[in-house]
mmCIF file of C-alpha atoms and ligand atoms in Angstrom:
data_model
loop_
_atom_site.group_PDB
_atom_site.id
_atom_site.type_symbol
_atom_site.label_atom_id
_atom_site.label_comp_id
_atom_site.label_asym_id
_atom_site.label_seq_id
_atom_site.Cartn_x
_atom_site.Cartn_y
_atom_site.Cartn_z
ATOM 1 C CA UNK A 6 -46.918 15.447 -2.657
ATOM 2 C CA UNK A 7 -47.529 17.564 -0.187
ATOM 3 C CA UNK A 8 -50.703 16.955 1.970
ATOM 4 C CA UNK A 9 -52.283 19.300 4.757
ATOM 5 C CA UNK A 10 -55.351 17.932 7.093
ATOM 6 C CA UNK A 11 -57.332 19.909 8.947
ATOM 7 C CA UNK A 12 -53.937 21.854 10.215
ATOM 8 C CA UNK A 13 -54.629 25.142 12.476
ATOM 9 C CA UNK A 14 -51.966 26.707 14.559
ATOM 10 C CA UNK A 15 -52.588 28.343 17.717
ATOM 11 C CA UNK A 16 -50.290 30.839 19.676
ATOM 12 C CA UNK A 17 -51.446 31.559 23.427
ATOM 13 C CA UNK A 18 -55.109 32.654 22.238
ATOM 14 C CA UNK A 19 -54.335 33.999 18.866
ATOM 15 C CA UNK A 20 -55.758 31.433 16.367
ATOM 16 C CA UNK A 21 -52.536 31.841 13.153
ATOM 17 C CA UNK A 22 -54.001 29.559 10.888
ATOM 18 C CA UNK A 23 -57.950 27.120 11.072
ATOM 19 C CA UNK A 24 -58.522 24.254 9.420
ATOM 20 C CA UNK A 25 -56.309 24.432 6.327
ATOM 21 C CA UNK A 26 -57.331 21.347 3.893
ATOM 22 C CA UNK A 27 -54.700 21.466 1.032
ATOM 23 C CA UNK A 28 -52.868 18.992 -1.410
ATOM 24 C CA UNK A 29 -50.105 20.442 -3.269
ATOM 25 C CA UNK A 30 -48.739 17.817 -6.228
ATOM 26 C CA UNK A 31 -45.364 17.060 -7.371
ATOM 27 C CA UNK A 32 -44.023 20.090 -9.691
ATOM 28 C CA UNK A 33 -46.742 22.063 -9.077
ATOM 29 C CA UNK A 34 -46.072 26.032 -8.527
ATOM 30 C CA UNK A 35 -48.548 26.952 -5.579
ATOM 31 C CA UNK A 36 -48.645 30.705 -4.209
ATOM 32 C CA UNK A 37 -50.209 31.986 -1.320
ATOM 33 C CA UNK A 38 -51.437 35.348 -0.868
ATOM 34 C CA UNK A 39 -53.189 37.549 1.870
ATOM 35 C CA UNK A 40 -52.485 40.718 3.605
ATOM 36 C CA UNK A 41 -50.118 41.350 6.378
ATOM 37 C CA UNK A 42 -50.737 38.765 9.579
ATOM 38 C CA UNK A 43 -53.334 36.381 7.540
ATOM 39 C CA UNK A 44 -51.313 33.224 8.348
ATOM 40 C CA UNK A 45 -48.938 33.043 5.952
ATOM 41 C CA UNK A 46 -45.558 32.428 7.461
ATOM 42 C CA UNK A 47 -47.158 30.307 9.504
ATOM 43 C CA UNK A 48 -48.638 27.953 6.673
ATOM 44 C CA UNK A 49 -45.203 27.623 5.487
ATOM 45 C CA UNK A 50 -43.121 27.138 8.322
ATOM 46 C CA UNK A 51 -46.089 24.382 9.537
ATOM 47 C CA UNK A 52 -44.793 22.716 5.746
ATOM 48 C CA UNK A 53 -41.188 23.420 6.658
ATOM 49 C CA UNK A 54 -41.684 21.312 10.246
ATOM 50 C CA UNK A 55 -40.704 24.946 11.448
ATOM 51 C CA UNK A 56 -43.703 25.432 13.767
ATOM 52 C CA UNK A 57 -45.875 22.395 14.491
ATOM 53 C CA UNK A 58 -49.365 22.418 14.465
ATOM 54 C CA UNK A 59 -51.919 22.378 17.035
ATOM 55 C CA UNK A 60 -54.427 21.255 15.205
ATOM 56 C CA UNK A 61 -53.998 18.519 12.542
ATOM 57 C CA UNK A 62 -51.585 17.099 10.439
ATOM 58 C CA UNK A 63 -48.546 18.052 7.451
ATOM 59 C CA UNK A 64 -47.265 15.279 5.393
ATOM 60 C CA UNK A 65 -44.811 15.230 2.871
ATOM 61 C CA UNK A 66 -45.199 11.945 0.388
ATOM 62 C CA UNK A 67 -46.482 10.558 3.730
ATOM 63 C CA UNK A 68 -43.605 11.251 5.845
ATOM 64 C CA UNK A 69 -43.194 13.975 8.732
ATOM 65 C CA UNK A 70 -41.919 17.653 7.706
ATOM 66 C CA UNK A 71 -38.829 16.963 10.226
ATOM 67 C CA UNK A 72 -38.150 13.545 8.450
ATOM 68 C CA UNK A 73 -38.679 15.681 4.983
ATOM 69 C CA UNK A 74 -36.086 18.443 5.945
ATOM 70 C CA UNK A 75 -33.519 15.744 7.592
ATOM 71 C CA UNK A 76 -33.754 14.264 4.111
ATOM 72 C CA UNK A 77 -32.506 17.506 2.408
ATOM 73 C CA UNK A 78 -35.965 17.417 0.642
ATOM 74 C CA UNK A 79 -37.115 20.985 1.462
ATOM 75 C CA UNK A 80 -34.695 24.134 0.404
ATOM 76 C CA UNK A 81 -35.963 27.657 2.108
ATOM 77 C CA UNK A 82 -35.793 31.072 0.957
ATOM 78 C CA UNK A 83 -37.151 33.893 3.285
ATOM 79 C CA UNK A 84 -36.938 37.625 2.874
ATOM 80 C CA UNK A 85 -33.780 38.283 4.088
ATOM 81 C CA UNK A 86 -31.378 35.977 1.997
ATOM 82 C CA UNK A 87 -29.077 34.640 5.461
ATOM 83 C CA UNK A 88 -26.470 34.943 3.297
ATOM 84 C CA UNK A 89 -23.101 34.166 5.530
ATOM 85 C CA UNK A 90 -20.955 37.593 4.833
ATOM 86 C CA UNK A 91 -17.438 36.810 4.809
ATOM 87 C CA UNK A 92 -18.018 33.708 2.134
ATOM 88 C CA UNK A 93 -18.135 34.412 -1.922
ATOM 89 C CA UNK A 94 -21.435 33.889 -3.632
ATOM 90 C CA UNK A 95 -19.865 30.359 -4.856
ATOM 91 C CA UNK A 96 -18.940 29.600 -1.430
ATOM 92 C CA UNK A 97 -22.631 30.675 -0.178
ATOM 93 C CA UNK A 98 -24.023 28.564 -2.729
ATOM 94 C CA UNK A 99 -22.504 25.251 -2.134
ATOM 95 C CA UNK A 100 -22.151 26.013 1.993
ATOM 96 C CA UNK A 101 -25.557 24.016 3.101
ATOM 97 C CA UNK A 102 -24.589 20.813 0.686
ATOM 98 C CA UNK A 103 -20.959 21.030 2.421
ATOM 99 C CA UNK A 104 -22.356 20.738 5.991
ATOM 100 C CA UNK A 105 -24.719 18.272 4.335
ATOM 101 C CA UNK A 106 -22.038 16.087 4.257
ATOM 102 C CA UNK A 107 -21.556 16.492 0.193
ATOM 103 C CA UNK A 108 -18.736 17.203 -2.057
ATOM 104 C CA UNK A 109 -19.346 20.912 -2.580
ATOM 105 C CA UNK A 110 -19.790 20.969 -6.611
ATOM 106 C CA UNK A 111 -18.188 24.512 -7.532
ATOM 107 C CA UNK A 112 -18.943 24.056 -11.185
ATOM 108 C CA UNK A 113 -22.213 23.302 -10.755
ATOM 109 C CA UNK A 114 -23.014 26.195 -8.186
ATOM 110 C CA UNK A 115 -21.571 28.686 -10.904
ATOM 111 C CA UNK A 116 -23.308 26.829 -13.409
ATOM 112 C CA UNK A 117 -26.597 28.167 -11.470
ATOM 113 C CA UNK A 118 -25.210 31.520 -10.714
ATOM 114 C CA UNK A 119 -24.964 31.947 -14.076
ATOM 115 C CA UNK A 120 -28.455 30.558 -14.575
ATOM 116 C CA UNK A 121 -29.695 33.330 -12.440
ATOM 117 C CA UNK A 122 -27.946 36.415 -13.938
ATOM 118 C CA UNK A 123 -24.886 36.409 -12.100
ATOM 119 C CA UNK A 124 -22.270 35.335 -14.749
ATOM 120 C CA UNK A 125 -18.654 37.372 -13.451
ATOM 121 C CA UNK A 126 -20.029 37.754 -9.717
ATOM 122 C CA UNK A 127 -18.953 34.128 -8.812
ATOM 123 C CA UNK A 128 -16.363 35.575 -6.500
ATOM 124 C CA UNK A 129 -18.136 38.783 -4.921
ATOM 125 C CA UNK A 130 -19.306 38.873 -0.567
ATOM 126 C CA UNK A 131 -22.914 39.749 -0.125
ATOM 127 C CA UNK A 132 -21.775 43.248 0.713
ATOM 128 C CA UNK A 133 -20.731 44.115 -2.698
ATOM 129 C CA UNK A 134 -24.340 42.537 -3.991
ATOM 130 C CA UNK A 135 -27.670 44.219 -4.364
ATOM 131 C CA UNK A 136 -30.266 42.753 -2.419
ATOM 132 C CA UNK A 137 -31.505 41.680 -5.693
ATOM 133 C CA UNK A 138 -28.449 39.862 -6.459
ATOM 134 C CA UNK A 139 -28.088 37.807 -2.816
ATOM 135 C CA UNK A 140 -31.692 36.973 -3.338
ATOM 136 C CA UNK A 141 -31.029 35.311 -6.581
ATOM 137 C CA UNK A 142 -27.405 33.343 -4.804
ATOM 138 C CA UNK A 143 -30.152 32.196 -2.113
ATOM 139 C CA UNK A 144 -32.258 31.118 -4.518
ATOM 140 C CA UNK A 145 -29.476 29.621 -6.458
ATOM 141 C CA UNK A 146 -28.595 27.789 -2.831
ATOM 142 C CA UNK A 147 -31.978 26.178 -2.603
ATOM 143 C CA UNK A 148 -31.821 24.582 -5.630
ATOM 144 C CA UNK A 149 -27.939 23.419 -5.072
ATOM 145 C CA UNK A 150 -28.690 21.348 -1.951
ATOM 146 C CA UNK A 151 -31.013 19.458 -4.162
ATOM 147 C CA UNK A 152 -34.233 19.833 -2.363
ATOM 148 C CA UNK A 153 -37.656 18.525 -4.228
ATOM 149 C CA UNK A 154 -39.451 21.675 -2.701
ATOM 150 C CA UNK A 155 -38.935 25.279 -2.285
ATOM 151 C CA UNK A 156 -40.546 26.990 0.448
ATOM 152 C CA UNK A 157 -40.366 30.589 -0.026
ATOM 153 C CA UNK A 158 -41.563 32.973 2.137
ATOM 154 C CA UNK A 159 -41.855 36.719 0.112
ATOM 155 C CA UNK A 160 -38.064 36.259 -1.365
ATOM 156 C CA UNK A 161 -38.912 39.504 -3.353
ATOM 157 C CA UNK A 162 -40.332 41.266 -0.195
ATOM 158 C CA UNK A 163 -37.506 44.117 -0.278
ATOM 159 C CA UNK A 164 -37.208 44.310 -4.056
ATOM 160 C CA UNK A 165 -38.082 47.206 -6.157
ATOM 161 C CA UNK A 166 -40.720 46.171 -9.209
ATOM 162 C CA UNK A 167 -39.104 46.066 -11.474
ATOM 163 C CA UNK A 168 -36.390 43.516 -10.148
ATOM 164 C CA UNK A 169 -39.335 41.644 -8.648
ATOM 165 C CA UNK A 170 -41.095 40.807 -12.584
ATOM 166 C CA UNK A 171 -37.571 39.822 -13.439
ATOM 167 C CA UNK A 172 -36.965 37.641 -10.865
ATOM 168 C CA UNK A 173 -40.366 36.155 -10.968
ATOM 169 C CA UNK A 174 -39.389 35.058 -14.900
ATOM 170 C CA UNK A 175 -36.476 33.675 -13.370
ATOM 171 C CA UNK A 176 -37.835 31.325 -10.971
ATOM 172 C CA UNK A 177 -40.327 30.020 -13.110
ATOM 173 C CA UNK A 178 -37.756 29.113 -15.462
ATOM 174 C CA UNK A 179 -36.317 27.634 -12.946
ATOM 175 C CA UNK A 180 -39.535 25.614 -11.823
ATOM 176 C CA UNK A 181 -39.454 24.747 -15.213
ATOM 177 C CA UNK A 182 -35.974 23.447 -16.054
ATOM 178 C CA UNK A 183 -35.433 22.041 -12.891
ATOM 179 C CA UNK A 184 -38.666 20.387 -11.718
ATOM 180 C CA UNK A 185 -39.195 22.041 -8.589
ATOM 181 C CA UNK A 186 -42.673 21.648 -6.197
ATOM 182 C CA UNK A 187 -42.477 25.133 -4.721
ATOM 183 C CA UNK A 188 -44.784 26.963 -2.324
ATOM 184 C CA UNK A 189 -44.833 30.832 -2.475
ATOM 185 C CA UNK A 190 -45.807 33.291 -0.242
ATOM 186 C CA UNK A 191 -46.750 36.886 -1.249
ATOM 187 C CA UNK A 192 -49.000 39.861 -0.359
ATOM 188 C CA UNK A 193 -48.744 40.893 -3.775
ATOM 189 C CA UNK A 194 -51.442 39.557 -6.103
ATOM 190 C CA UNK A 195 -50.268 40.498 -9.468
ATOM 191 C CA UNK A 196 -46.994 38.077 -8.515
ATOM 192 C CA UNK A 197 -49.189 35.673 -6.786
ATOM 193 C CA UNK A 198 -51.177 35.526 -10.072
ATOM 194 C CA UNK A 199 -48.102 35.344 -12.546
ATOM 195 C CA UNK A 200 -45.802 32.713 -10.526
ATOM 196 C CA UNK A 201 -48.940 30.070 -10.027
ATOM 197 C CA UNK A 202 -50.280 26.874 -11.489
ATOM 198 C CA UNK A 203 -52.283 27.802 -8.573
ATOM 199 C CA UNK A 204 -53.039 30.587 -6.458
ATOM 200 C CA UNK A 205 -54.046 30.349 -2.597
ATOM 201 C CA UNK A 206 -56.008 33.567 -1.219
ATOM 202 C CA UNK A 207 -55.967 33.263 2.607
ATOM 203 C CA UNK A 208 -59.018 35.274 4.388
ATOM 204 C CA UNK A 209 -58.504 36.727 7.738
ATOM 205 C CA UNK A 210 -59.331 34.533 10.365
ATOM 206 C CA UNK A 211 -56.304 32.039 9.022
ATOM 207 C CA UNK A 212 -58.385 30.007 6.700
ATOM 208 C CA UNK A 213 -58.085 29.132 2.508
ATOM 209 C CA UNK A 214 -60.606 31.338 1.529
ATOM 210 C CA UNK A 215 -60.531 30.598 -1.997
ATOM 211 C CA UNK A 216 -58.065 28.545 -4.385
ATOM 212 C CA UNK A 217 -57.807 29.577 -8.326
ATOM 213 C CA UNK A 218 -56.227 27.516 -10.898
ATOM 214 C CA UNK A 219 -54.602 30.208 -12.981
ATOM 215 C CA UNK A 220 -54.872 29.749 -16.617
ATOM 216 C CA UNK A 221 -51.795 31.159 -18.507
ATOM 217 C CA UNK A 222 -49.464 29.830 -20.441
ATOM 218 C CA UNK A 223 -46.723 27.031 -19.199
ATOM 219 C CA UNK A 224 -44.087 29.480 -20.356
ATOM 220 C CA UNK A 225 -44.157 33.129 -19.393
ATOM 221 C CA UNK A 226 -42.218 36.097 -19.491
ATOM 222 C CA UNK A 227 -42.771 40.109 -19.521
ATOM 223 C CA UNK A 228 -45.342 40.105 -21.876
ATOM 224 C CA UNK A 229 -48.082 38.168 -20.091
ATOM 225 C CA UNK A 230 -48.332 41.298 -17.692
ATOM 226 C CA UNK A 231 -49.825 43.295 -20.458
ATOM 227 C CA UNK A 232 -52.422 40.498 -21.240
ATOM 228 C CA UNK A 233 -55.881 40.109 -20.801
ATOM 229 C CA UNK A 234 -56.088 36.971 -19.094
ATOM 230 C CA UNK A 235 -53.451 38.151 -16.481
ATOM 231 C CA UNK A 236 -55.159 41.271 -15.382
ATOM 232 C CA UNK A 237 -58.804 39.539 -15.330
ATOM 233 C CA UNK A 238 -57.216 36.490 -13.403
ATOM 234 C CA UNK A 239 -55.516 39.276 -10.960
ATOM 235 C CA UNK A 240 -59.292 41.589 -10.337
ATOM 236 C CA UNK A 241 -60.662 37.917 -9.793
ATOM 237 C CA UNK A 242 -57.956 37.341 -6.865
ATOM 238 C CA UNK A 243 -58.353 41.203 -5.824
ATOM 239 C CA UNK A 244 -61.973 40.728 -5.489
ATOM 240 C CA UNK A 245 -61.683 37.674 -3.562
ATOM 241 C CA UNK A 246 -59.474 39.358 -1.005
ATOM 242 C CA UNK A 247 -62.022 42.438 -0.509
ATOM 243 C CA UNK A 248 -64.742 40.662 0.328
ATOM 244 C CA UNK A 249 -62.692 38.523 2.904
ATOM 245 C CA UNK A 250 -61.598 41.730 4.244
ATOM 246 C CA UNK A 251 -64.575 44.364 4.080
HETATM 247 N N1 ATP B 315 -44.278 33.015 17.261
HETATM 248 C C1 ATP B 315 -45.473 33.636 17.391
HETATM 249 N N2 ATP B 315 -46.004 33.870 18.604
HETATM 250 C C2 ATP B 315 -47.194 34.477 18.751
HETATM 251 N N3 ATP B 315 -47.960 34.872 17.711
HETATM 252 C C3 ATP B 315 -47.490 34.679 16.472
HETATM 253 C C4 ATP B 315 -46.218 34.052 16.241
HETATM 254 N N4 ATP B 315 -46.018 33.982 14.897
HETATM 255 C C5 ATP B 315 -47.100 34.535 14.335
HETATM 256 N N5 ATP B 315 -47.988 34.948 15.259
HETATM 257 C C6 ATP B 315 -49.300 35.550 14.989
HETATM 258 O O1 ATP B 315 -49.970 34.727 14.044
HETATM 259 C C7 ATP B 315 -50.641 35.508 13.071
HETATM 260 C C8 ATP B 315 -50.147 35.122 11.675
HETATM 261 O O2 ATP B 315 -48.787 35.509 11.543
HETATM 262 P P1 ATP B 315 -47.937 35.234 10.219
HETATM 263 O O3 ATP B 315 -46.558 35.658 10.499
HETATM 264 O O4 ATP B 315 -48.155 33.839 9.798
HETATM 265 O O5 ATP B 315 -48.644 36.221 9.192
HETATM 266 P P2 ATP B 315 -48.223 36.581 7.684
HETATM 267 O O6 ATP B 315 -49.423 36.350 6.846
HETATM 268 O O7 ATP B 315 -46.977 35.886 7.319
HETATM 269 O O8 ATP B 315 -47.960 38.154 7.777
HETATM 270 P P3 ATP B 315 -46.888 39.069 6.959
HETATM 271 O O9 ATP B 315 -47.482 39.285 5.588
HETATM 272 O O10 ATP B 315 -46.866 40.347 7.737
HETATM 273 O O11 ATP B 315 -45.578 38.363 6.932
HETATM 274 C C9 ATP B 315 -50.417 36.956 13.454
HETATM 275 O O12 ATP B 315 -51.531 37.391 14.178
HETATM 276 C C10 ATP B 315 -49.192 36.912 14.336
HETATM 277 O O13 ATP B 315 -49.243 37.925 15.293
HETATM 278 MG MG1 MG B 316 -45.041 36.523 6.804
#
């Protein structure tokens, strides 16, 4: 579980994030969503033990985020995958277990390749990958190094839609089959909406300004962007984020 009290960040005068209150459970699929410079790299990274807070307190099942991440507990994924170029997308996959310490399980790492559409690219460098495609090896890293939590932070930022809906699918079938607790941060709501159990909207002055428990089916795919209950729970969110912002 993943508890935050009372945790604000401040950086010389500019107040990040105020008073965030929020208990994220085990295997539960949070996302956070807000505009541009709302807080939300910084919410993460405070979960990550990436940026300590000024103001209260992260805990994650009761210990520190630096005792968390020394465990191996919490995988990352940002925007740009920090994919190492000269290594193969097997390599990259099993690198952060390796300087873990580990046995680097090669099987296994093309095992989840393969588990994220990359059957027959088990040998290829980032440079002769989409971005798509190094997103889904860094996802695919995450979840090697055996972390309990994902923090991602916009992993589809650069992605055009229609990669983004099937990647999206994709990690929630991973959530799924794997167990995963992961924390999500997007400025688009329609993904915010579809990825969640549920949905954080952040208001401008670096507060929660509103949490929704999405209601949609365990199991999604393509189909539940069409429905009626999707778009309804998206307007909901939409609305939400206007009247933070007007
Ligand atoms: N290291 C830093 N030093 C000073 N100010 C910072 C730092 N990091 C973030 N900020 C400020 O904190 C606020 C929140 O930034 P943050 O990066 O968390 O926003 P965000 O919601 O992730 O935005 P985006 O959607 O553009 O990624 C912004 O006003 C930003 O200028
Ligand atoms: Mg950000």
């Amino acid at each position: 579980m993943i508890d935050l009290d009372g945790v604000g960040v401040d950086f010389e005068g500019v107040r990040a994030l105020e008073g965030i209150d929020l208990r994220i459970e085990d295997d539960e699929f949070v996302t956070v969503v807000g505009p541009s410079g709302c807080g939300k790299t910084t919410l993460l990274r405070a979960i990550g033990g990436l940026q300590a807070p000024t103001a209260g307190a992260v805990r994650i099942d009761g210990d520190s985020p630096a005792v968390a991440q020394a465990g191996a507990r919490l995988g990352f994924v940002f925007q740009n995958h920090t994919l190492l170029p000269w290594k193969s997308a097997t390599e990259n996959v099993t690198f952060l277990r390796e300087m873990a310490g580990e046995e680097p399980r090669r099987e296994e790492a093309q095992d989840l390749l393969a588990s994220v559409g990359l059957e027959g690219f088990e040998d290829a460098k980032p440079r002769e990958l989409s971005g798509g495609m190094n997103q889904r090896v860094a996802i695919a890293r995450a979840i090697h190094l055996g972390a309990d939590v994902l923090l991602m932070d916009e992993p589809f930022g650069e992605l055009d839609e229609i990669t983004r809906d099937e990647l999206g699918v994709e990690v929630r079938d991973i959530w799924r089959r794997e167990r995963k607790t992961v924390v999500f941060v997007t400025h688009s709501v329609p993904e915010a909406v579809f990825l969640a159990d549920r949905c954080v909207v952040m208001g401008a002055t670096g507060r929660i300004e509103r949490v929704f428990e999405i209601d949609l089916p365990t199991s999604r795919d393509e189909d539940v962007f069409g429905s009626r209950a999707f778009q309804e729970q998206v307007a909901a969110v939409r609305r939400t984020l206007h009247e933070s912002y007007a």
